[in-house]
Coordinates of C-alpha atoms in Angstrom, one line a residue:
X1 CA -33.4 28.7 20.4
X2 CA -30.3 27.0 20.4
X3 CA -28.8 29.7 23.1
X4 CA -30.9 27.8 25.6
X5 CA -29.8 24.2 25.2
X6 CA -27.7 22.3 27.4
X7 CA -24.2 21.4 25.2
X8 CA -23.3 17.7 26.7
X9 CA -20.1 17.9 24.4
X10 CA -18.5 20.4 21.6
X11 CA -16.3 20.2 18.7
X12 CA -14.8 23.5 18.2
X13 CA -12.8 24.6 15.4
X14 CA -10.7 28.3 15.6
X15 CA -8.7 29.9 13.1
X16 CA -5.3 31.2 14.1
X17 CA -6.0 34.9 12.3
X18 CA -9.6 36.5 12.5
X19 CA -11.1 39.4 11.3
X20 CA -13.3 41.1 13.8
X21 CA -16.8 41.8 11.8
X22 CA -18.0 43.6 15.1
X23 CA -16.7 45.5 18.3
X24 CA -16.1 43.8 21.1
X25 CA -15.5 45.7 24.0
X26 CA -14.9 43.1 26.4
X27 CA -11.7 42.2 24.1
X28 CA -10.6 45.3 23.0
X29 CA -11.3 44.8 19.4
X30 CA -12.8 47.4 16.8
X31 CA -14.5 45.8 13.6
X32 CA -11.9 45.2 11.0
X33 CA -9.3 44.4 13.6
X34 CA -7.5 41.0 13.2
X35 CA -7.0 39.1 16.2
X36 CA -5.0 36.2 16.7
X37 CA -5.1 33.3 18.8
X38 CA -1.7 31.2 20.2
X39 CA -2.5 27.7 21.2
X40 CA -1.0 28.6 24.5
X41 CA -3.8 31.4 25.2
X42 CA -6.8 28.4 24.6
X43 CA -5.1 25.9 26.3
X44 CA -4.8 28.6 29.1
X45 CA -8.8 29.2 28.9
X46 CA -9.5 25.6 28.9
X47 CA -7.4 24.9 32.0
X48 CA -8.8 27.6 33.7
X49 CA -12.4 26.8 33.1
X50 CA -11.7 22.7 33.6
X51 CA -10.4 24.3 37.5
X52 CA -13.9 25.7 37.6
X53 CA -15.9 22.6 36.0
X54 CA -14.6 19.7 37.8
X55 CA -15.9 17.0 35.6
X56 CA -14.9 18.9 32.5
X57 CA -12.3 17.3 29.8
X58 CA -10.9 18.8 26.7
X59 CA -8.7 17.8 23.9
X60 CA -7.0 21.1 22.3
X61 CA -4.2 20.3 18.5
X62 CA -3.2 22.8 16.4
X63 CA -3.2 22.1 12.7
X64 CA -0.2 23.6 11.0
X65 CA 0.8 21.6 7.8
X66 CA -0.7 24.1 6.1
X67 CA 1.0 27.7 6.8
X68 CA -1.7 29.4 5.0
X69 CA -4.4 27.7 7.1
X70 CA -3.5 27.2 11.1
X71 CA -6.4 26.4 13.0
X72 CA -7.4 24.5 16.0
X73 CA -9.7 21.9 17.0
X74 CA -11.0 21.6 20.6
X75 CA -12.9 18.7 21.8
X76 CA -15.2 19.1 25.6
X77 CA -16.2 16.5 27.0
X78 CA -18.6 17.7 29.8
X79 CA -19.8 16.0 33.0
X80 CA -23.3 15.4 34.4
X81 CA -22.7 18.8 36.5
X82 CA -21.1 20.7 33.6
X83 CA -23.1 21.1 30.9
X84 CA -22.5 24.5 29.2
X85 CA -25.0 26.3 27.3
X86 CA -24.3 27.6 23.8
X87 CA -24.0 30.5 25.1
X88 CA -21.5 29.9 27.1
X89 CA -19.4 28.2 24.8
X90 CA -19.2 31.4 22.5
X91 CA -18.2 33.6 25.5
X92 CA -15.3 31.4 26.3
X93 CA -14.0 31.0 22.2
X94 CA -16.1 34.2 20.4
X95 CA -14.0 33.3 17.6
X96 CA -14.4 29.9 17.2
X97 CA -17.1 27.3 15.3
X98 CA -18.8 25.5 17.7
X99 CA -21.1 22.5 17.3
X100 CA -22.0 19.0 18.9
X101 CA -19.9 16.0 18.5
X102 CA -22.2 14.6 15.6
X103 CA -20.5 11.0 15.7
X104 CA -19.7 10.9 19.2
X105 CA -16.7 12.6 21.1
X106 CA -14.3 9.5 20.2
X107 CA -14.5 10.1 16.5
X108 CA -14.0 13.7 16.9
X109 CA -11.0 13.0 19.2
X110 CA -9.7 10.6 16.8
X111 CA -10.5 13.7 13.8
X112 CA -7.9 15.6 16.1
X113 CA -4.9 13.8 14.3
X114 CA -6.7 12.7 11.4
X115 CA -6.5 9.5 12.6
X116 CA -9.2 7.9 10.4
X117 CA -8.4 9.9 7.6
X118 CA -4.9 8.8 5.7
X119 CA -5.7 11.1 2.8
X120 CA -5.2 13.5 5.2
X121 CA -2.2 14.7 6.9
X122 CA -1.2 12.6 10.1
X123 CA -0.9 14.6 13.2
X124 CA 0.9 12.6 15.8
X125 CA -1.1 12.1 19.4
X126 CA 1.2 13.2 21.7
X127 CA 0.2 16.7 20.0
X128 CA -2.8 16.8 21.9
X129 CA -3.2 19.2 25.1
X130 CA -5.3 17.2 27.5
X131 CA -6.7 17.3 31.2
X132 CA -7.5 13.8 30.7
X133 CA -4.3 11.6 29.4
X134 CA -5.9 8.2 30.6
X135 CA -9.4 8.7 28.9
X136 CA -7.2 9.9 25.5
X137 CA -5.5 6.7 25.3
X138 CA -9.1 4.4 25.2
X139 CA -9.8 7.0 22.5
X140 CA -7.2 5.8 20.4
X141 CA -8.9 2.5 19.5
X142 CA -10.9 3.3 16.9
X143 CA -14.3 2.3 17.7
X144 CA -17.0 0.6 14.7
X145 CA -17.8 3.8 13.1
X146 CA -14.2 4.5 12.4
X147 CA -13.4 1.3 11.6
X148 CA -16.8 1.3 8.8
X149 CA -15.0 4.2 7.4
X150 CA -11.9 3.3 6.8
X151 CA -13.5 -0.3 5.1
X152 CA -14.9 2.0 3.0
X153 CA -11.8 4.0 2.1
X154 CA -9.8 1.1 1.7
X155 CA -12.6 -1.2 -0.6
X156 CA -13.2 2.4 -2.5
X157 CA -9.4 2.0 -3.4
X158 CA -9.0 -1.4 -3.5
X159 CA -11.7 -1.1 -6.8
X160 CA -10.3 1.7 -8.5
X161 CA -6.6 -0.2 -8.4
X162 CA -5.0 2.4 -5.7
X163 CA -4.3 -0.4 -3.3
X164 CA -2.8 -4.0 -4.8
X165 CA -3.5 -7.0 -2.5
X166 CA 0.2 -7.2 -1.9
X167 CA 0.0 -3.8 0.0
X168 CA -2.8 -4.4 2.4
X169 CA -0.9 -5.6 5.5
X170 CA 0.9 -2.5 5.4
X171 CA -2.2 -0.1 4.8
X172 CA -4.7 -1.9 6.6
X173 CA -4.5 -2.2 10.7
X174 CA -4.9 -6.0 11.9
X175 CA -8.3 -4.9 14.1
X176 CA -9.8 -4.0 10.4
X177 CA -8.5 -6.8 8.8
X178 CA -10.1 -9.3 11.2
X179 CA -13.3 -7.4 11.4
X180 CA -13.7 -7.3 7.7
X181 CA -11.6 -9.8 5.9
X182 CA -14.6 -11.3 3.8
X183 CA -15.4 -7.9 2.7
X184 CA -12.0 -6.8 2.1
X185 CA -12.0 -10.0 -0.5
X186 CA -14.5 -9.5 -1.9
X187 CA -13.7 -6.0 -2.9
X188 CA -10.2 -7.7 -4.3
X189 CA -12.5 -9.9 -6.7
X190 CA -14.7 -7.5 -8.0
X191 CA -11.6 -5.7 -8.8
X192 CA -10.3 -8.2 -10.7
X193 CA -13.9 -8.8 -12.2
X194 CA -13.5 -5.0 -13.1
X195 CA -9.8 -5.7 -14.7
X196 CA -11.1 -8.4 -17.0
X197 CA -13.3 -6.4 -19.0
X198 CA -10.8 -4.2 -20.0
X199 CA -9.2 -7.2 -22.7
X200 CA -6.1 -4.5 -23.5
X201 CA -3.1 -4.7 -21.5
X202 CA 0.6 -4.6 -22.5
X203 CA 3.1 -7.3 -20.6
X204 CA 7.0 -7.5 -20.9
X205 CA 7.9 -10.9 -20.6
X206 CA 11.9 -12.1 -20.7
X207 CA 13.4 -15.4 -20.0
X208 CA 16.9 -15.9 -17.7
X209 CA 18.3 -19.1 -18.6
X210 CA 21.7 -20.6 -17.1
X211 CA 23.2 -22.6 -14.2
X212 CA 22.1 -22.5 -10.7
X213 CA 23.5 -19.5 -8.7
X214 CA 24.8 -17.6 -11.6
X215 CA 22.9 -14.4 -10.5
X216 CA 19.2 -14.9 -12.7
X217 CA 16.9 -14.1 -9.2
X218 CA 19.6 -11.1 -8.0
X219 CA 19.2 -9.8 -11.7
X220 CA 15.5 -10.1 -11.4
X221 CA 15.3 -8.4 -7.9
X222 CA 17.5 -5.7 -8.8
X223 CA 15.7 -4.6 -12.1
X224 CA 12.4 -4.0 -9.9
X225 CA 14.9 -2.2 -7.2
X226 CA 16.0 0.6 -9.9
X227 CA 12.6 0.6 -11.2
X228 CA 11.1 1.0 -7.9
X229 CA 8.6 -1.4 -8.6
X230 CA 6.9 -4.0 -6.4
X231 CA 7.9 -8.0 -7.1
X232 CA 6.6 -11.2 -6.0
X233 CA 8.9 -14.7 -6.8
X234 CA 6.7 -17.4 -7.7
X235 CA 8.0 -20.9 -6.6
X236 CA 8.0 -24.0 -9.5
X237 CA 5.0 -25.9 -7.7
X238 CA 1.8 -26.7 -9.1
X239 CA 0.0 -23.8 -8.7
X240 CA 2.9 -21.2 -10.4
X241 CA 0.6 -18.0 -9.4
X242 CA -0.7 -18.8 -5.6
X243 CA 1.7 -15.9 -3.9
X244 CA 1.0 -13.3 -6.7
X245 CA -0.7 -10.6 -4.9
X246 CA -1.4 -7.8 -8.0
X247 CA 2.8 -6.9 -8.1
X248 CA 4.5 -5.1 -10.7
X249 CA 6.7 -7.8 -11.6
X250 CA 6.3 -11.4 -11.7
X251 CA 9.0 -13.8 -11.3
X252 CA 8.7 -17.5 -11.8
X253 CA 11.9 -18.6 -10.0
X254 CA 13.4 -22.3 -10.9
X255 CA 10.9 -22.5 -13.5
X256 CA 9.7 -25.9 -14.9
X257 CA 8.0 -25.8 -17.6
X258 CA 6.9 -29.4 -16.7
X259 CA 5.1 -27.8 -13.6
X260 CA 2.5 -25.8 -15.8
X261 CA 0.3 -26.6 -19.1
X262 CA 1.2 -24.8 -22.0
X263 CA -2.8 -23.4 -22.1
X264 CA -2.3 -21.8 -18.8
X265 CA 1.1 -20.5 -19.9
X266 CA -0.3 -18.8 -22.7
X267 CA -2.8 -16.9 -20.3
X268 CA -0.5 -15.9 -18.2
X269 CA 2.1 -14.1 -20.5
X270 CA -0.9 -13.0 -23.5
X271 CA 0.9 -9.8 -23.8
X272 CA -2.2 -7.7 -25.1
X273 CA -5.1 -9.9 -23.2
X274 CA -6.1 -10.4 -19.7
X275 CA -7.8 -13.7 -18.5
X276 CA -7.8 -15.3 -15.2
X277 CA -5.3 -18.0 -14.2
X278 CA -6.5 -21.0 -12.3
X279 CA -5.2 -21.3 -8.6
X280 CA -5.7 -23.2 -5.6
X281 CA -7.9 -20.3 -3.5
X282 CA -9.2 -18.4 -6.0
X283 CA -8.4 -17.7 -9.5
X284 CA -5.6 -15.1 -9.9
X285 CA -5.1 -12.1 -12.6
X286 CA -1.7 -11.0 -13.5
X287 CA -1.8 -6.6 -13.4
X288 CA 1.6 -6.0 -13.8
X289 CA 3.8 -5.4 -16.1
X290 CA 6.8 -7.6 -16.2
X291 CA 7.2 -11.4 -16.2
X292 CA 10.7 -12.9 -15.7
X293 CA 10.8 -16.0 -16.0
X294 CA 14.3 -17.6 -14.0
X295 CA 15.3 -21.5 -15.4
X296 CA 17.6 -23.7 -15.3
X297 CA 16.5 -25.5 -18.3
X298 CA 17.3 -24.0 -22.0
X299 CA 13.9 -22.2 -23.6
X300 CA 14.7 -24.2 -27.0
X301 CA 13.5 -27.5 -24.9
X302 CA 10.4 -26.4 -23.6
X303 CA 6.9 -27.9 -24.5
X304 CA 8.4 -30.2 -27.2
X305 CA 5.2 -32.6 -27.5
X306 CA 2.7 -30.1 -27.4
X307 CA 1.2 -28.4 -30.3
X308 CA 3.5 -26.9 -32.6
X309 CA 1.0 -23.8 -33.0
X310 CA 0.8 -23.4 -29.7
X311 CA 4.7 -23.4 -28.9
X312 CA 5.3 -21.2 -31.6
X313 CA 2.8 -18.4 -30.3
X314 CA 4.6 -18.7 -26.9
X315 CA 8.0 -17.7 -28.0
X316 CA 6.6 -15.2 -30.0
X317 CA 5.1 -13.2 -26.6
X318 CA 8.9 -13.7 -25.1
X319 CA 10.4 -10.2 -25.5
X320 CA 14.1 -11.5 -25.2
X321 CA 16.5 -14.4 -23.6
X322 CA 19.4 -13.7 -21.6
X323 CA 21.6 -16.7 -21.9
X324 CA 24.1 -16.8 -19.1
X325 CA 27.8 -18.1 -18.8
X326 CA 29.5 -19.2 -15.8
X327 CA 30.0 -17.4 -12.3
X328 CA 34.0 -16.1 -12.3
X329 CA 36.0 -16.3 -8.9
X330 CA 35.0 -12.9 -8.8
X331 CA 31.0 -13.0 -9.3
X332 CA 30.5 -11.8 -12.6
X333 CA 28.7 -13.5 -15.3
X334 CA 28.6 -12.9 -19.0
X335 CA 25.5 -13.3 -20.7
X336 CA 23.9 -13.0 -24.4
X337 CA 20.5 -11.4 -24.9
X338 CA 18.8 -13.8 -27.6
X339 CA 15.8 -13.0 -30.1
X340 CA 14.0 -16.4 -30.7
X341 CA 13.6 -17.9 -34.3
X342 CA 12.1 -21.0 -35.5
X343 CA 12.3 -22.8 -38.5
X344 CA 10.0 -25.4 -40.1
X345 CA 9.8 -28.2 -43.1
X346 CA 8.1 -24.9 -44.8
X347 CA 10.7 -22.5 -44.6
X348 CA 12.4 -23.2 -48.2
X349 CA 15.4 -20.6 -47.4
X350 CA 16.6 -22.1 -44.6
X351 CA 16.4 -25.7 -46.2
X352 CA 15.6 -27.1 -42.5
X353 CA 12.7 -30.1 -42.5
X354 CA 12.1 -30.1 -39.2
X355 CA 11.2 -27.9 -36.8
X356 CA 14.0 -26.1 -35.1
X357 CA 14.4 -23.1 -32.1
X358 CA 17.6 -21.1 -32.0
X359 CA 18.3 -18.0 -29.8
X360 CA 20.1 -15.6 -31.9
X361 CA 22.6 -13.2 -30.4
X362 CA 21.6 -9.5 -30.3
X363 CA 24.0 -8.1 -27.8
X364 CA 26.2 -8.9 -24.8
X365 CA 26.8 -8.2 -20.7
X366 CA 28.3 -8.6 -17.9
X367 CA 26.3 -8.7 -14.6
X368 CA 28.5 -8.5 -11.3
X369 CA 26.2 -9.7 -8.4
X370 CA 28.8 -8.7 -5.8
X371 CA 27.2 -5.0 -6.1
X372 CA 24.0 -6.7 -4.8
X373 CA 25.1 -9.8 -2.7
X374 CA 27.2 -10.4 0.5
X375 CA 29.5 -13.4 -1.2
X376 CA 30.3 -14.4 2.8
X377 CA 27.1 -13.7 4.1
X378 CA 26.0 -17.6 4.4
X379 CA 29.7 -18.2 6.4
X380 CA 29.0 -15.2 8.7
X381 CA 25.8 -16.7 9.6
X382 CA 27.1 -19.9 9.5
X383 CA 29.6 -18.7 12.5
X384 CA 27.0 -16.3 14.5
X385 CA 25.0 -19.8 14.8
X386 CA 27.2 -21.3 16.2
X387 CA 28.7 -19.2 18.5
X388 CA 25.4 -18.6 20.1
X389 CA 24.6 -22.4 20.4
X390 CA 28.3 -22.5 22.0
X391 CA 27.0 -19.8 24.8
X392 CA 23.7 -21.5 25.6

């Protein structure tokens, strides 16, 4: 029977309200009765019988996120001279649900505060009642069984989309990232192996053309701010899609149309179609929703020796162009949003014989970046530099 069996460790679990099922003289209590336990009367037992077990060491939290639900969890950690019998463990906490530390008493230390278990509500560690503060700190390492668990969480999500590439530095701990990086990868592609048999999608994409420094990356950076929506800027090198890490929005910033083949354009902004787009490391899958696409140079001058077909089915996935003006003294820009239409040799109405894109005006704006930029920021910098180098 389990009565007679030495208990090297326990996890114990006690509910802060229980209803006696029998008497219990030694308490007091009459069947039906409820009894309740304060975390300041087990934390008094534990000391009390750690005095009397030497080698004895307990972790004691009390779970209270849910009101309806406060319980306790007690983790013993006996010596070679302590051992307790089951029996004895029941005397001490009649109320409570005691059983072995199944994965070891680190795991079920690290349970305490939910530490392995982010769907779960996070408990902080200095919660924890302990005799044994040095041994409680090595405990919150998590050790390979915690660390195959959370792999699994986080590939399990990775898969079904909850967690983007761009998030896993700030979901993932650096001591998992390093211990499974490969596998973390790998997870990433067969999610996007996953992605591209689903062909239907729906993508936004909108051009900003004007000057440098009239406000096109501010405007693009705070659209995704009011949307609350993640963004990655793209810079105009070779390989337009190397940084994109599965964000909301994608902005190719100082785009040059120059920089990127018209077939690989056409992949990237299909607005109903996924499909791969070739990159240095691996081949990368747009998921987002939004492509804005920043320029200095006019959309009606793009791709001009390529195939006509194919130009003309790459305006047609631009949603709208917003033309801007110049900067004011003040830093506000006007700008035109432009619907795109071409005309051909075949068009009889428009009595054109070549072919010809116009932007035509659909409404007006006025963007003021000063609501999102620091117009003396670069001179304050510029001065804090220096006076530092000054009082080397």
């Amino acid at each position: 029977m389990r009565n007679n069996k030495n208990y090297r460790n326990a996890f114990i679990r006690i509910t802060k309200e229980n209803i006696a099922k029998v008497d219990n003289v030694e308490l007091g209590v009459k069947q039906g009765d409820t009894v309740i336990f304060e975390k300041s009367q087990i934390l008094e037992t534990l000391d009390e019988w750690a005095h009397r077990k030497k080698d004895m060491k307990y972790y004691l939290i009390e779970h209270d996120a849910d009101e309806d639900n406060i319980h306790y969890h007690i983790v013993i950690e006996f010596g070679k001279t302590s051992q307790s019998r089951f029996s004895t463990l029941k005397k001490q906490f009649p109320y409570g649900s005691i059983e072995r530390c199944k994965y070891g008493v680190k795991n079920c230390v690290r349970y305490l505060v939910h530490a392995d278990q982010p769907e779960k509500y996070q408990y902080s560690w200095d919660e924890i009642e302990t005799n044994a503060p040095t041994k409680l700190e090595s405990y919150k390492i998590p050790g390979r069984y915690a660390m195959d668990l959370k792999l699994k969480l986080i590939t399990d999500k990775i898969i079904s989309g909850e967690i983007r590439e761009y998030e896993i530095p700030k979901l993932v701990e650096p001591e998992v990232y390093v211990r499974y990086a490969q596998k973390i990868k790998n997870a990433l592609d067969y999610r996007q192996r996953k992605v591209l048999l689903d062909t239907k999608r729906s993508v936004s994409v909108i051009v900003l053309q004007g000057k440098p420094g009239v406000g096109k990356s501010t405007m693009a950076r705070a659209f995704a701010q009011s949307k609350g929506k993640s963004i990655c800027f793209s810079s105009s090198s070779n390989d337009i899609v190397q940084d994109y890490a599965g964000e909301d929005i994608l902005v190719l910033d100082d785009f040059d149309h120059r920089a990127f083949k018209i077939e690989d354009f056409m992949k990237l902004t299909d607005p109903h179609n996924n499909s791969s787009i070739k990159s240095r490391y691996r081949n990368k899958l747009f998921v987002g929703d939004t492509i804005i696409i920043a320029t200095n140079v006019p959309i009606t001058s793009w791709y001009l020796r390529e195939n006509q077909r194919h130009r003309s089915a790459l305006f047609r996935r631009i949603t709208s162009v917003f033309d801007f003006g110049e900067l004011t003294s003040e830093l506000t820009v006007d700008y035109t949003v432009n619907s795109i239409r071409e005309f051909d040799e075949n068009d009889p109405i428009s009595g054109i014989t070549e072919h010809v894109v116009v932007l035509v005006p659909e409404s007006r704006g006025t963007f003021d970046l000063k609501k999102y930029i620091d117009a003396h920021e670069t001179e304050k910098r510029k001065e804090q530099i220096i006076s530092e180098l000054k009082n080397l």
